[in-house]
Short mmCIF file of C-alpha atoms in Angstrom, two decimals:
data_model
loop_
_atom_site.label_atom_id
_atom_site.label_comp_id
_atom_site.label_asym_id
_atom_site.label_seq_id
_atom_site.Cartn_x
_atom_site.Cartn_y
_atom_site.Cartn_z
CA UNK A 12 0.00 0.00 0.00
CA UNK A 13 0.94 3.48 -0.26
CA UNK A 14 1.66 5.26 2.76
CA UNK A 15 -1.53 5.57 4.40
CA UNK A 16 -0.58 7.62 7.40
CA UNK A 17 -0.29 10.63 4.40
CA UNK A 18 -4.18 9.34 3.27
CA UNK A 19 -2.42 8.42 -0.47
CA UNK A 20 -4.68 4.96 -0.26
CA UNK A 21 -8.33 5.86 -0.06
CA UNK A 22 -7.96 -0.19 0.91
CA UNK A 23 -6.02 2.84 3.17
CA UNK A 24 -8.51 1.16 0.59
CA UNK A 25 -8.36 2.74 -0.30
CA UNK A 26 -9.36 4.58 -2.76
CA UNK A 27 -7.96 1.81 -4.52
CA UNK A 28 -10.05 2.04 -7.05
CA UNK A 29 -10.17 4.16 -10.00
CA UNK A 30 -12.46 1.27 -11.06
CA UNK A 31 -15.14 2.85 -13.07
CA UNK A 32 -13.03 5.45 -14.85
CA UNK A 33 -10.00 2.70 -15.50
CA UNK A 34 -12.39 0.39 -16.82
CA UNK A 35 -13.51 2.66 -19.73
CA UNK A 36 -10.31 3.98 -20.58
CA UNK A 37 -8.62 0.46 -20.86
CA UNK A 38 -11.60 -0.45 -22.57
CA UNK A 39 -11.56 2.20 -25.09
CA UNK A 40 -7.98 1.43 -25.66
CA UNK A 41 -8.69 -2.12 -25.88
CA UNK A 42 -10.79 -1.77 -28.64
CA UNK A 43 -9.00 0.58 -30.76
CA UNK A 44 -6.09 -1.52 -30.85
CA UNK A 45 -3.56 1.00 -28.88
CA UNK A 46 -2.79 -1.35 -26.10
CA UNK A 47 -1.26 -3.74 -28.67
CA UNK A 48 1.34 -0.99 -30.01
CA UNK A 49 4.60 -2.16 -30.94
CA UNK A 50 6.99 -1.85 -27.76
CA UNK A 51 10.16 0.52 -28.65
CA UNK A 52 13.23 -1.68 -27.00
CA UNK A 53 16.39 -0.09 -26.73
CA UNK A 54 20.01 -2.66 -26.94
CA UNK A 55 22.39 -3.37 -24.13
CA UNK A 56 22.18 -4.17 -20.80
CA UNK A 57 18.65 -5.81 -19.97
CA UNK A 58 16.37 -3.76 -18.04
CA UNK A 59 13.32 -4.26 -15.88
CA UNK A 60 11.08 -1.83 -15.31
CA UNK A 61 9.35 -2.01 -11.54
CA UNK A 62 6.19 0.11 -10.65
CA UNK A 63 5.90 0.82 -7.04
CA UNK A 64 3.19 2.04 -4.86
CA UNK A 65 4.69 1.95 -1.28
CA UNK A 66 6.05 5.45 -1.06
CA UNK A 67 7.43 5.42 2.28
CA UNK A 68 10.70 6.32 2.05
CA UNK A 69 11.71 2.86 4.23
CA UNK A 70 9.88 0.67 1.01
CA UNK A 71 11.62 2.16 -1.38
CA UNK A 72 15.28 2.04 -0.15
CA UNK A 73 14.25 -1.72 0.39
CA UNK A 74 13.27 -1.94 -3.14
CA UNK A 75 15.66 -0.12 -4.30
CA UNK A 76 18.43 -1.91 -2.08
CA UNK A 77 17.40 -5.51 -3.48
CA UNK A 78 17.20 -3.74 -7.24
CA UNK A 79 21.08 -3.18 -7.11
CA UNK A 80 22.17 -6.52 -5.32
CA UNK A 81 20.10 -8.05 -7.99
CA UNK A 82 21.83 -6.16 -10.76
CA UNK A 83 25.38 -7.01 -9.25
CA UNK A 84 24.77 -10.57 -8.89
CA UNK A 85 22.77 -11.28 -12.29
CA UNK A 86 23.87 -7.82 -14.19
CA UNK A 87 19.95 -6.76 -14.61
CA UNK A 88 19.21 -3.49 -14.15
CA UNK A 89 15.80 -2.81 -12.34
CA UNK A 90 14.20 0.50 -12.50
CA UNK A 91 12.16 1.25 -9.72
CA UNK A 92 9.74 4.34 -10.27
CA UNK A 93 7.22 4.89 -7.43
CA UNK A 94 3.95 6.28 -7.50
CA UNK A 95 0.52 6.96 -5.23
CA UNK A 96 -1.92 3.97 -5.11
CA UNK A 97 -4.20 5.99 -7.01
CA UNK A 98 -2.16 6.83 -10.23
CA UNK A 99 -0.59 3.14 -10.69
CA UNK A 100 -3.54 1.79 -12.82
CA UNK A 101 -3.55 4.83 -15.54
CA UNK A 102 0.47 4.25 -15.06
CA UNK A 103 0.61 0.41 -16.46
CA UNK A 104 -2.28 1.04 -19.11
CA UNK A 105 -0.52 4.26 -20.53
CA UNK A 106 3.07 2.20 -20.77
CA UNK A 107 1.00 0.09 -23.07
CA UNK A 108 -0.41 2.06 -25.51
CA UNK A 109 3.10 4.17 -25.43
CA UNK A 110 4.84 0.73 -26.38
CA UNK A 111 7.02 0.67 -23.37
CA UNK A 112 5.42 -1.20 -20.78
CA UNK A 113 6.27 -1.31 -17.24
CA UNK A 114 7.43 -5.34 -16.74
CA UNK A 115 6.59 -5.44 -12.62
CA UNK A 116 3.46 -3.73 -11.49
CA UNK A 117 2.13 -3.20 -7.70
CA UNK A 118 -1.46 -3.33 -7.17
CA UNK A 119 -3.90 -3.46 -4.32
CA UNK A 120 -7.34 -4.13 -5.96
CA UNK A 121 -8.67 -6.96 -7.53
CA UNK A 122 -10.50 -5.42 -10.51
CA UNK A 123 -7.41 -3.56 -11.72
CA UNK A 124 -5.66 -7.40 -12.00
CA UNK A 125 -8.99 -8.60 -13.70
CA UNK A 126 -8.80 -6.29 -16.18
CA UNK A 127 -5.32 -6.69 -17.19
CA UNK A 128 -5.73 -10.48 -17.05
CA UNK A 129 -8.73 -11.15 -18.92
CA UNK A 130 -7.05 -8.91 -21.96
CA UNK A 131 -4.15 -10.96 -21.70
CA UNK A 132 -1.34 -8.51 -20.17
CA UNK A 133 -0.63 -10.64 -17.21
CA UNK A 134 1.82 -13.62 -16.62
CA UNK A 135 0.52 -16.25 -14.69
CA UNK A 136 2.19 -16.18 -10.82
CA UNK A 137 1.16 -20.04 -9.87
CA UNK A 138 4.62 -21.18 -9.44
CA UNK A 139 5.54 -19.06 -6.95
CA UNK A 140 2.18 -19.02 -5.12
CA UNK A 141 2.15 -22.42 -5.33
CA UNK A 142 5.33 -23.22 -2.99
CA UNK A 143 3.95 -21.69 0.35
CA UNK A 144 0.46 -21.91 2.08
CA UNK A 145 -1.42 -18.59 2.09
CA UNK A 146 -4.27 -17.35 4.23
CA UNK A 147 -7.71 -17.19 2.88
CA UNK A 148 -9.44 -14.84 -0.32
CA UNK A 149 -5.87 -13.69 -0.79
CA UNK A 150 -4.87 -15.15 -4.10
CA UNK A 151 -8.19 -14.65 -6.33
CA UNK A 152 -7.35 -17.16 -8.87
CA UNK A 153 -8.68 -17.45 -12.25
CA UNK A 154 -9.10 -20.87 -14.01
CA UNK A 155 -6.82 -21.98 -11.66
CA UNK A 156 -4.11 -19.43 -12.09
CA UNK A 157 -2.93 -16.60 -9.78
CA UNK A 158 -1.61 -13.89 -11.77
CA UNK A 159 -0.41 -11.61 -8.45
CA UNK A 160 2.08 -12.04 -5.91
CA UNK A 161 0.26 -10.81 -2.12
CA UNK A 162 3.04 -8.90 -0.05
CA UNK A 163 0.13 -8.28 2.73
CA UNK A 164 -3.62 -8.18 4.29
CA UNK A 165 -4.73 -4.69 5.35
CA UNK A 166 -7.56 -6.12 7.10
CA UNK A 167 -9.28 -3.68 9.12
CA UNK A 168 -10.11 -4.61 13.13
CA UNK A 169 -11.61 -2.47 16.12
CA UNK A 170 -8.83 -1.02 18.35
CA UNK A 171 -10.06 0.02 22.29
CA UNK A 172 -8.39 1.79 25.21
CA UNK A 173 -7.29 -1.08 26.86
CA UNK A 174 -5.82 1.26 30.07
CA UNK A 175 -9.86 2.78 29.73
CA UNK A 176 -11.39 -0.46 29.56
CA UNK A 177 -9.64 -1.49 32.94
CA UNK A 178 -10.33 1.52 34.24
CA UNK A 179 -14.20 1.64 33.97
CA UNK A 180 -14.22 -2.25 34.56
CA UNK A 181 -15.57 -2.85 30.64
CA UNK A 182 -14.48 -5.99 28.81
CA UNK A 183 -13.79 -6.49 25.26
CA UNK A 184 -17.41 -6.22 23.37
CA UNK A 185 -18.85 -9.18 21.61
CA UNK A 186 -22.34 -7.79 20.58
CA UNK A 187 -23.33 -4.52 19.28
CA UNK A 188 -25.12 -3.40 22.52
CA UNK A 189 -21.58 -4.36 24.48
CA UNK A 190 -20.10 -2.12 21.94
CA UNK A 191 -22.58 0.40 21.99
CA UNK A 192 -22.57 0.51 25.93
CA UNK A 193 -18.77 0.41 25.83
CA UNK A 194 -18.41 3.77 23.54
CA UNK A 195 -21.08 5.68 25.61
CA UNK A 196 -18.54 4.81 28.97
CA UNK A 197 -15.80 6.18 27.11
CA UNK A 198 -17.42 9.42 25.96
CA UNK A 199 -16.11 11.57 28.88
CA UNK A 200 -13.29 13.31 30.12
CA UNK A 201 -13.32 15.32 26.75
CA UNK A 202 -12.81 12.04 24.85
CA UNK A 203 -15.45 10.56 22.25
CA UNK A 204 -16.22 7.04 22.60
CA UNK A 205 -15.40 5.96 18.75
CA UNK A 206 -14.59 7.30 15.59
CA UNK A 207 -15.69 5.28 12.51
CA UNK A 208 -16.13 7.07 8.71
CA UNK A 209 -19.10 7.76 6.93
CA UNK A 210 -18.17 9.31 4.32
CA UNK A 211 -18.26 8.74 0.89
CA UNK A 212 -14.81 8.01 0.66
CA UNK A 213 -12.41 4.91 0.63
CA UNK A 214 -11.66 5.14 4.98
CA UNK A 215 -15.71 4.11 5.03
CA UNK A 216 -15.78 1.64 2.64
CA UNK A 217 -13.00 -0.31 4.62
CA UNK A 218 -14.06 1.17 8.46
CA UNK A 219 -17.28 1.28 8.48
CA UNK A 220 -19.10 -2.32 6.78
CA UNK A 221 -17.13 -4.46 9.92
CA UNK A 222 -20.31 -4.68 11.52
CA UNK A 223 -22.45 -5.59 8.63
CA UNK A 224 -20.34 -8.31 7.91
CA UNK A 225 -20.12 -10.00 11.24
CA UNK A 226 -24.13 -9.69 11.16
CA UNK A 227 -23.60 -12.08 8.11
CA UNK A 228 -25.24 -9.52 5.28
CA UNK A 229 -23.96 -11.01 2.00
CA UNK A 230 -24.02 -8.26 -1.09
CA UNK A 231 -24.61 -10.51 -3.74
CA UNK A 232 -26.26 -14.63 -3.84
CA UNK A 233 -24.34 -17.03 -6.03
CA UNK A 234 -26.07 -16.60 -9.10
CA UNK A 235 -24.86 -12.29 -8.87
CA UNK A 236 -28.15 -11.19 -8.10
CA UNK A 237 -28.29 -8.23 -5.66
CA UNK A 238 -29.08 -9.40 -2.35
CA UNK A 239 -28.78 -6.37 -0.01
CA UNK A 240 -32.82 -5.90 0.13
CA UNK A 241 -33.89 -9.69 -0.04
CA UNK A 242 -36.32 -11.18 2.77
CA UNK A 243 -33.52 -12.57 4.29
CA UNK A 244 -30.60 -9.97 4.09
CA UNK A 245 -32.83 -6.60 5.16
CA UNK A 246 -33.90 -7.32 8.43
CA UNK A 247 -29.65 -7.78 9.11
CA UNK A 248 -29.07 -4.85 7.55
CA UNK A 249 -31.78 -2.29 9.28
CA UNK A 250 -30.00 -3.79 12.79
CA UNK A 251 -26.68 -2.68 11.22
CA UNK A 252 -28.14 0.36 10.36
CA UNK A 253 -29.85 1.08 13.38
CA UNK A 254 -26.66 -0.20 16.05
CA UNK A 255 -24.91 2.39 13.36
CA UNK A 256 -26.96 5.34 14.21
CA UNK A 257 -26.54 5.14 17.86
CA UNK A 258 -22.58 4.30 17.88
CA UNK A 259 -22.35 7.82 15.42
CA UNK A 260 -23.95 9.76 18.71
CA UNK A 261 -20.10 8.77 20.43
CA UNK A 262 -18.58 10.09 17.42
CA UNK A 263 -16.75 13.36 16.76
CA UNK A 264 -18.66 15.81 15.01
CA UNK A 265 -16.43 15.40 11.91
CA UNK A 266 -16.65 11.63 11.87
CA UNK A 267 -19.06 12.62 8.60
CA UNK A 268 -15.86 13.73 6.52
CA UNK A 269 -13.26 11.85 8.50
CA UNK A 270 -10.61 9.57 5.93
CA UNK A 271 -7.82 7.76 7.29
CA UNK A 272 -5.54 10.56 8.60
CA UNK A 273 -8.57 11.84 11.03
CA UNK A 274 -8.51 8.19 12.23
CA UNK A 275 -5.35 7.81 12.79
CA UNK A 276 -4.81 10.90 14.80
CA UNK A 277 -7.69 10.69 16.96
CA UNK A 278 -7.01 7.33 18.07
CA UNK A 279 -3.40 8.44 18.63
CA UNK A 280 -4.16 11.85 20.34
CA UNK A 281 -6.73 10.13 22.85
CA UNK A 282 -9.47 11.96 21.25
CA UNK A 283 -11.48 8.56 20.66
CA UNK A 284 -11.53 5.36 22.81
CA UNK A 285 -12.45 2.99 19.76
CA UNK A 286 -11.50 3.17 15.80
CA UNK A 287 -10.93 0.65 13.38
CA UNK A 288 -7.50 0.21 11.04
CA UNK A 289 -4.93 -2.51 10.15
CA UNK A 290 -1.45 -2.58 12.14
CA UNK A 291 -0.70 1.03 10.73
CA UNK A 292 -1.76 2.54 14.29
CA UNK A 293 0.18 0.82 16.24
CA UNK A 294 3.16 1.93 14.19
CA UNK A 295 1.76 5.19 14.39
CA UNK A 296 1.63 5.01 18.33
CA UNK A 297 5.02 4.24 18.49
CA UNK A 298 6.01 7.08 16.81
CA UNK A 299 3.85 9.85 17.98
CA UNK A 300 2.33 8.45 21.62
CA UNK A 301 4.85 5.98 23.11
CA UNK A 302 2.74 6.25 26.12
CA UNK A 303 -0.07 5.08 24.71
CA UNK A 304 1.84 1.78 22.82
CA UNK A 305 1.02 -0.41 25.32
CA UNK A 306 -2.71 0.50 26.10
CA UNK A 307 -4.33 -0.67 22.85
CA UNK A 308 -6.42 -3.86 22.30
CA UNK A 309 -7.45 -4.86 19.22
CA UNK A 310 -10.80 -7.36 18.57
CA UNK A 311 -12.77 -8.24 15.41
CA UNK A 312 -15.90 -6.25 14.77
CA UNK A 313 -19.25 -8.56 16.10
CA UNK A 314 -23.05 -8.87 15.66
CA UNK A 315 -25.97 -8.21 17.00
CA UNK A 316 -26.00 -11.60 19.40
CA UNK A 317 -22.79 -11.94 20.57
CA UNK A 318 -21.77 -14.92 18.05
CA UNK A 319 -20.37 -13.64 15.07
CA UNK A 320 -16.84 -12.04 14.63
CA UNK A 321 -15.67 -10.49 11.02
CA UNK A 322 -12.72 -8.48 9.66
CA UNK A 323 -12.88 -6.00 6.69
CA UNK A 324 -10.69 -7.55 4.02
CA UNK A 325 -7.66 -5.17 2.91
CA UNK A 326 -4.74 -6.64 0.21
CA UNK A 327 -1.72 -5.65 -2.10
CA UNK A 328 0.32 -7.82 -4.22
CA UNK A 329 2.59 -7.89 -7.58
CA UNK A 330 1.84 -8.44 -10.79
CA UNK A 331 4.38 -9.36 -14.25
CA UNK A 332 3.35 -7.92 -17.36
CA UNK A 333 3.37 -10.24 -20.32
CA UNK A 334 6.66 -8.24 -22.11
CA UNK A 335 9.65 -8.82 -23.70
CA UNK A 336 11.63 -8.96 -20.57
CA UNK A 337 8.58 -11.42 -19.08
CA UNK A 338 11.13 -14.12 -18.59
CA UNK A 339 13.59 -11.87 -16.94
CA UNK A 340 10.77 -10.19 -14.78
CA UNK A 341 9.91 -13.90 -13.44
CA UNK A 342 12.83 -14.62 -12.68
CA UNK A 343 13.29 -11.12 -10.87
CA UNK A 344 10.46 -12.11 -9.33
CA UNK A 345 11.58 -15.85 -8.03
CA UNK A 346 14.38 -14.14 -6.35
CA UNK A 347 12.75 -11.24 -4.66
CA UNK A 348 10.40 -13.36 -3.49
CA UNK A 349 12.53 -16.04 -1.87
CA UNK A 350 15.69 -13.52 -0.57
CA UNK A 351 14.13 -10.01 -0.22
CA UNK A 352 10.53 -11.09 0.78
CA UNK A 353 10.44 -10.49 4.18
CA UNK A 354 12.65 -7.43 4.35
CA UNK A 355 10.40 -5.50 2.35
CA UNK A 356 7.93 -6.59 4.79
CA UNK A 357 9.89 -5.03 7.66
CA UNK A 358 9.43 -1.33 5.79
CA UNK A 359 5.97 -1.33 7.38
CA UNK A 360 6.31 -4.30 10.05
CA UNK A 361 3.12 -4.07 11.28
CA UNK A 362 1.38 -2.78 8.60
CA UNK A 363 2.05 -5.13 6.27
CA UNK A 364 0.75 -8.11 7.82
CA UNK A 365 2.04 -11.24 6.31
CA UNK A 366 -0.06 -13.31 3.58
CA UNK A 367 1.94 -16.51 3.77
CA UNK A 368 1.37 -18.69 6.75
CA UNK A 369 4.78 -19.56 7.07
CA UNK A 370 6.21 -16.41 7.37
CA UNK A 371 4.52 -16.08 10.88
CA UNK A 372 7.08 -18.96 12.24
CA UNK A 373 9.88 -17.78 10.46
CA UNK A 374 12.83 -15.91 12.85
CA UNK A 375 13.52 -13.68 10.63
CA UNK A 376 10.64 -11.93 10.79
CA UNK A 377 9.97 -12.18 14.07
CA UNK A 378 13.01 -10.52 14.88
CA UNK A 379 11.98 -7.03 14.08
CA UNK A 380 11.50 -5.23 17.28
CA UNK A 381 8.14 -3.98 16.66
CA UNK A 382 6.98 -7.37 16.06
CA UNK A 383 8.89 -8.63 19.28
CA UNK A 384 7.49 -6.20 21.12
CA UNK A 385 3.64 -6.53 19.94
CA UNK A 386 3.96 -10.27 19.89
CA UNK A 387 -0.20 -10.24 21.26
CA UNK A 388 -1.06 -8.23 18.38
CA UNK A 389 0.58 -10.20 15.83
CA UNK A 390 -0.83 -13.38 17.12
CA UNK A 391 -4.35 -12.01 17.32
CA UNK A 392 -3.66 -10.78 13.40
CA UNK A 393 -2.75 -14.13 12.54
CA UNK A 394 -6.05 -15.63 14.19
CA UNK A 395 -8.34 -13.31 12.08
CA UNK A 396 -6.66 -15.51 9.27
CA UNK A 397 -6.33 -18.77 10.40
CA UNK A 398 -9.71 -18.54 13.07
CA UNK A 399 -12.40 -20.21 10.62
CA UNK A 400 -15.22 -18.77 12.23
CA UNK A 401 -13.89 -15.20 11.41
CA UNK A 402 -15.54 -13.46 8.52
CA UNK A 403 -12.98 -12.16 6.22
CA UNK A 404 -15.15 -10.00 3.02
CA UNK A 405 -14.81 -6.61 1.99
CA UNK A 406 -17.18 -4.20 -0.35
CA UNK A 407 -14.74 -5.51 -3.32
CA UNK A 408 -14.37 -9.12 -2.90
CA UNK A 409 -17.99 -9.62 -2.15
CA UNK A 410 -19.88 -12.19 -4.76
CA UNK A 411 -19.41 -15.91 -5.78
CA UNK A 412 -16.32 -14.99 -7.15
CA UNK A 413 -13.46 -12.40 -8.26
CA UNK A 414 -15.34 -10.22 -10.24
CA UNK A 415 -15.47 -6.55 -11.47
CA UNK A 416 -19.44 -5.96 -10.20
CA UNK A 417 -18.46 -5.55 -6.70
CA UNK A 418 -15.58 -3.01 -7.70
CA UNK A 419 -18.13 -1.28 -9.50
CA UNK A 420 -19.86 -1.11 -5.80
CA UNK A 421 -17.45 -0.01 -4.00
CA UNK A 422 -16.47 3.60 -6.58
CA UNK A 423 -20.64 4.15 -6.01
CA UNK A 424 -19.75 4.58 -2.26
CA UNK A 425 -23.17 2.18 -1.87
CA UNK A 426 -22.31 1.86 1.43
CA UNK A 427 -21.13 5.08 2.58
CA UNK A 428 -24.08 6.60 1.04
CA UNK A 429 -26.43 4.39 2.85
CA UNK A 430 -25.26 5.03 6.36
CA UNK A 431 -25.27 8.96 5.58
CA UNK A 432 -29.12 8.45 4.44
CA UNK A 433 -29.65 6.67 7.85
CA UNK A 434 -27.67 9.30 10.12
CA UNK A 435 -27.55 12.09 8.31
CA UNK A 436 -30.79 12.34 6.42
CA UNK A 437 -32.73 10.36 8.54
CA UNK A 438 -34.36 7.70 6.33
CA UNK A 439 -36.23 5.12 7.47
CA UNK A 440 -33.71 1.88 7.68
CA UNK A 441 -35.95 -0.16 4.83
CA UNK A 442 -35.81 3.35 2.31
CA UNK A 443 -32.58 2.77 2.76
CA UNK A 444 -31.71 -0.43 2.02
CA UNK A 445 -33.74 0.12 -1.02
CA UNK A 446 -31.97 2.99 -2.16
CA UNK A 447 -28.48 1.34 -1.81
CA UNK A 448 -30.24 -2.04 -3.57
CA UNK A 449 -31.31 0.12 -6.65
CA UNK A 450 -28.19 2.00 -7.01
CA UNK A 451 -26.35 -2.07 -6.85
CA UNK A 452 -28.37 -2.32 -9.58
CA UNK A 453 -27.89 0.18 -11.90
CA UNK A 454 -23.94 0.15 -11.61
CA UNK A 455 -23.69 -3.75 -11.97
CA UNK A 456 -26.32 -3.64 -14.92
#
């Protein structure tokens, strides 16, 4: 991801998605042929060219680090050029029609891979996927294939004032009234019990649906119908709805235009007992409230009844272009992957929360100080992964299967839009749902 502490990821989100407008342009391109223009090659030394979207300046030394030990062992050059989340799609698609192609690309939504896979840009990953074990809805294979490399999960969780908790005798919540109860302590002292978006912006789209999810509200059935308004997914989705409206009375009063950096600060300033995020805010604790690095807890977001625990799903990963240098790129790729791996994890040590299962055992990672340190945390990030009866979805990976219709979803800010007719407009909870059903509609049609 790109740095999300300076709000360049809207899957901070994330805005990962530049779905709707991509779409057309690639598709427009697609059909007039410009995509296919001949590359322009130059002769001499071979050359890889790497997009980046991690602009911290930590991610790209280490990319830039493994670039040149790469190019003195093997005598490849790899170019690294780095970019916000936002601009990489228009990026890759405009190296295509200019004829010289970027050979490594970063991405950190699904329908941007889609897209360039189902027109045939991609090279298939499977071989490298294929030697470790990964955690679930991580490698969105097609036919079989995987045509990206995961680096992390950016799953979203609910972090509390653990030192507040134990201070008003409260206990982790596992229903929405504990929850609910839980922010209404905490709003005192000049302190808001929670902060959670509703905006229509990326931060909501990955902050704000945790709840929905654990109350087991499914977007779409198997056959891609929309489901949000059926008989049985409405009456889930008013009780979201309605637990919503309450929790935004222990908001801030800017929680309506709040993104990622308002989260982040408020949870690190102790202006808010509870917000959501991935590891980013503990990071973020460390380096601007060291007092405060210790007094976290982090849980899942939960239903109604106490018996249902869910994550918001959050990802970024590699992709190889098919190009002349596709061999050399793979096998760029092979050794990155195997030698430099878990270094370029380190960059964001927290943040970046390991895909592979293995890596979670392996000493090398666990040596990083952070991750010594917040041992709890990490453990309790690799349960929302490995814990089976964890709900792991998101707005974009919603449906039977990869797919560009819930992309399309997530742009519409269905979501977002639907809580601010609840809070902010006061709708009825069933006007609604069939608002945000109708607008499904019309953007999938």
């Amino acid at each position: 991801m790109t740095d999300k502490t300076n709000l360049q990821k809207t899957k901070d989100g994330v805005s990962r998605r530049t779905l709707i407008k991509t779409a057309g342009a690639l598709g427009t391109a697609l059909a007039t042929g410009t995509l296919g223009a001949p590359a322009v090659w130059g002769q001499g030394k071979k050359t890889i060219r790497f997009l980046n979207t991690e602009t911290s300046i930590d991610s790209i030394r280490a990319l830039k680090v493994a670039c040149a030990e790469y190019e003195k062992q093997f005598g490849t050059q790899v170019i690294v050029d780095s970019v916000p989340l936002d601009d990489a799609f228009t990026k890759v698609t405009t190296s295509l029609r200019g004829g010289q192609p970027y050979d490594i690309a970063t991405f950190a939504f699904v329908g941007h891979v889609l897209l360039l896979q189902g027109e045939g840009h991609l090279m298939p990953l499977t071989e490298l996927t294929s030697k470790h074990k990964w955690g679930p809805k991580i490698l969105f294979p097609v036919k079989d294939e995987v045509y990206w490399y995961p680096y992390d999960y950016n799953l979203a969780w609910i972090y509390y004032r653990k030192d507040l908790y134990e201070k008003h005798g409260l206990s982790a919540p596992k229903s929405y009234a504990e929850m609910l109860k839980n922010s209404q302590t905490l709003t005192a002292d000049g302190r808001f019990g929670s902060l959670f978006p509703i905006g229509s912006n990326g931060a909501t789209n990955w902050l704000a649906p945790g709840f929905m999810w654990a109350e087991g509200v499914k977007l779409f059935d198997d056959k891609w119908n929309v489901a949000l308004d059926s008989a049985e997914m409405a009456p889930r989705v008013t009780r979201y709805l309605d637990f919503f409206a309450e929790l935004y009375k222990t908001m801030p009063s800017g929680a309506s235009q709040a993104s990622f950096g308002e989260v982040l600060s408020n949870f690190s300033s102790d202006k808010v007992g509870h917000a959501a995020y991935a590891g980013r805010i503990i990071e973020a604790l460390e380096r601007n409230a060291p007092k405060l690095s210790t007094q976290y807890g982090i849980t899942p977001y939960m239903d109604s009844t106490g018996k249902a625990k869910a994550v918001n799903h959050g990802y970024d990963g590699w992709v190889v272009l098919k190009t002349p240098n596709s061999d050399e790129s793979m096998k760029f790729m092979k050794w990155f992957t195997e030698n430099q791996y878990i270094n370029f994890l380190h960059t964001a040590p927290l943040h970046f929360q390991p895909p592979r299962l293995d890596v979670y055992d392996d000493p090398r990672w666990r040596a990083h100080p952070l991750i010594e340190k917040h041992k709890d945390a990490v453990e309790a990030m690799r349960g929302f992964i490995t814990d089976k009866s964890v709900i792991l979805t998101s707005i974009d990976t919603e449906g039977p299967a990869p797919d560009l219709r819930p992309g399309k979803v997530f742009e519409g800010f269905v979501i977002p839009e639907m809580l601010q007719n609840k809070i902010l407009k006061n709708m009825s909870s069933a006007e609604c749902i069939k608002t945000a059903a109708d607008k499904m509609r019309k953007l999938i049609a």
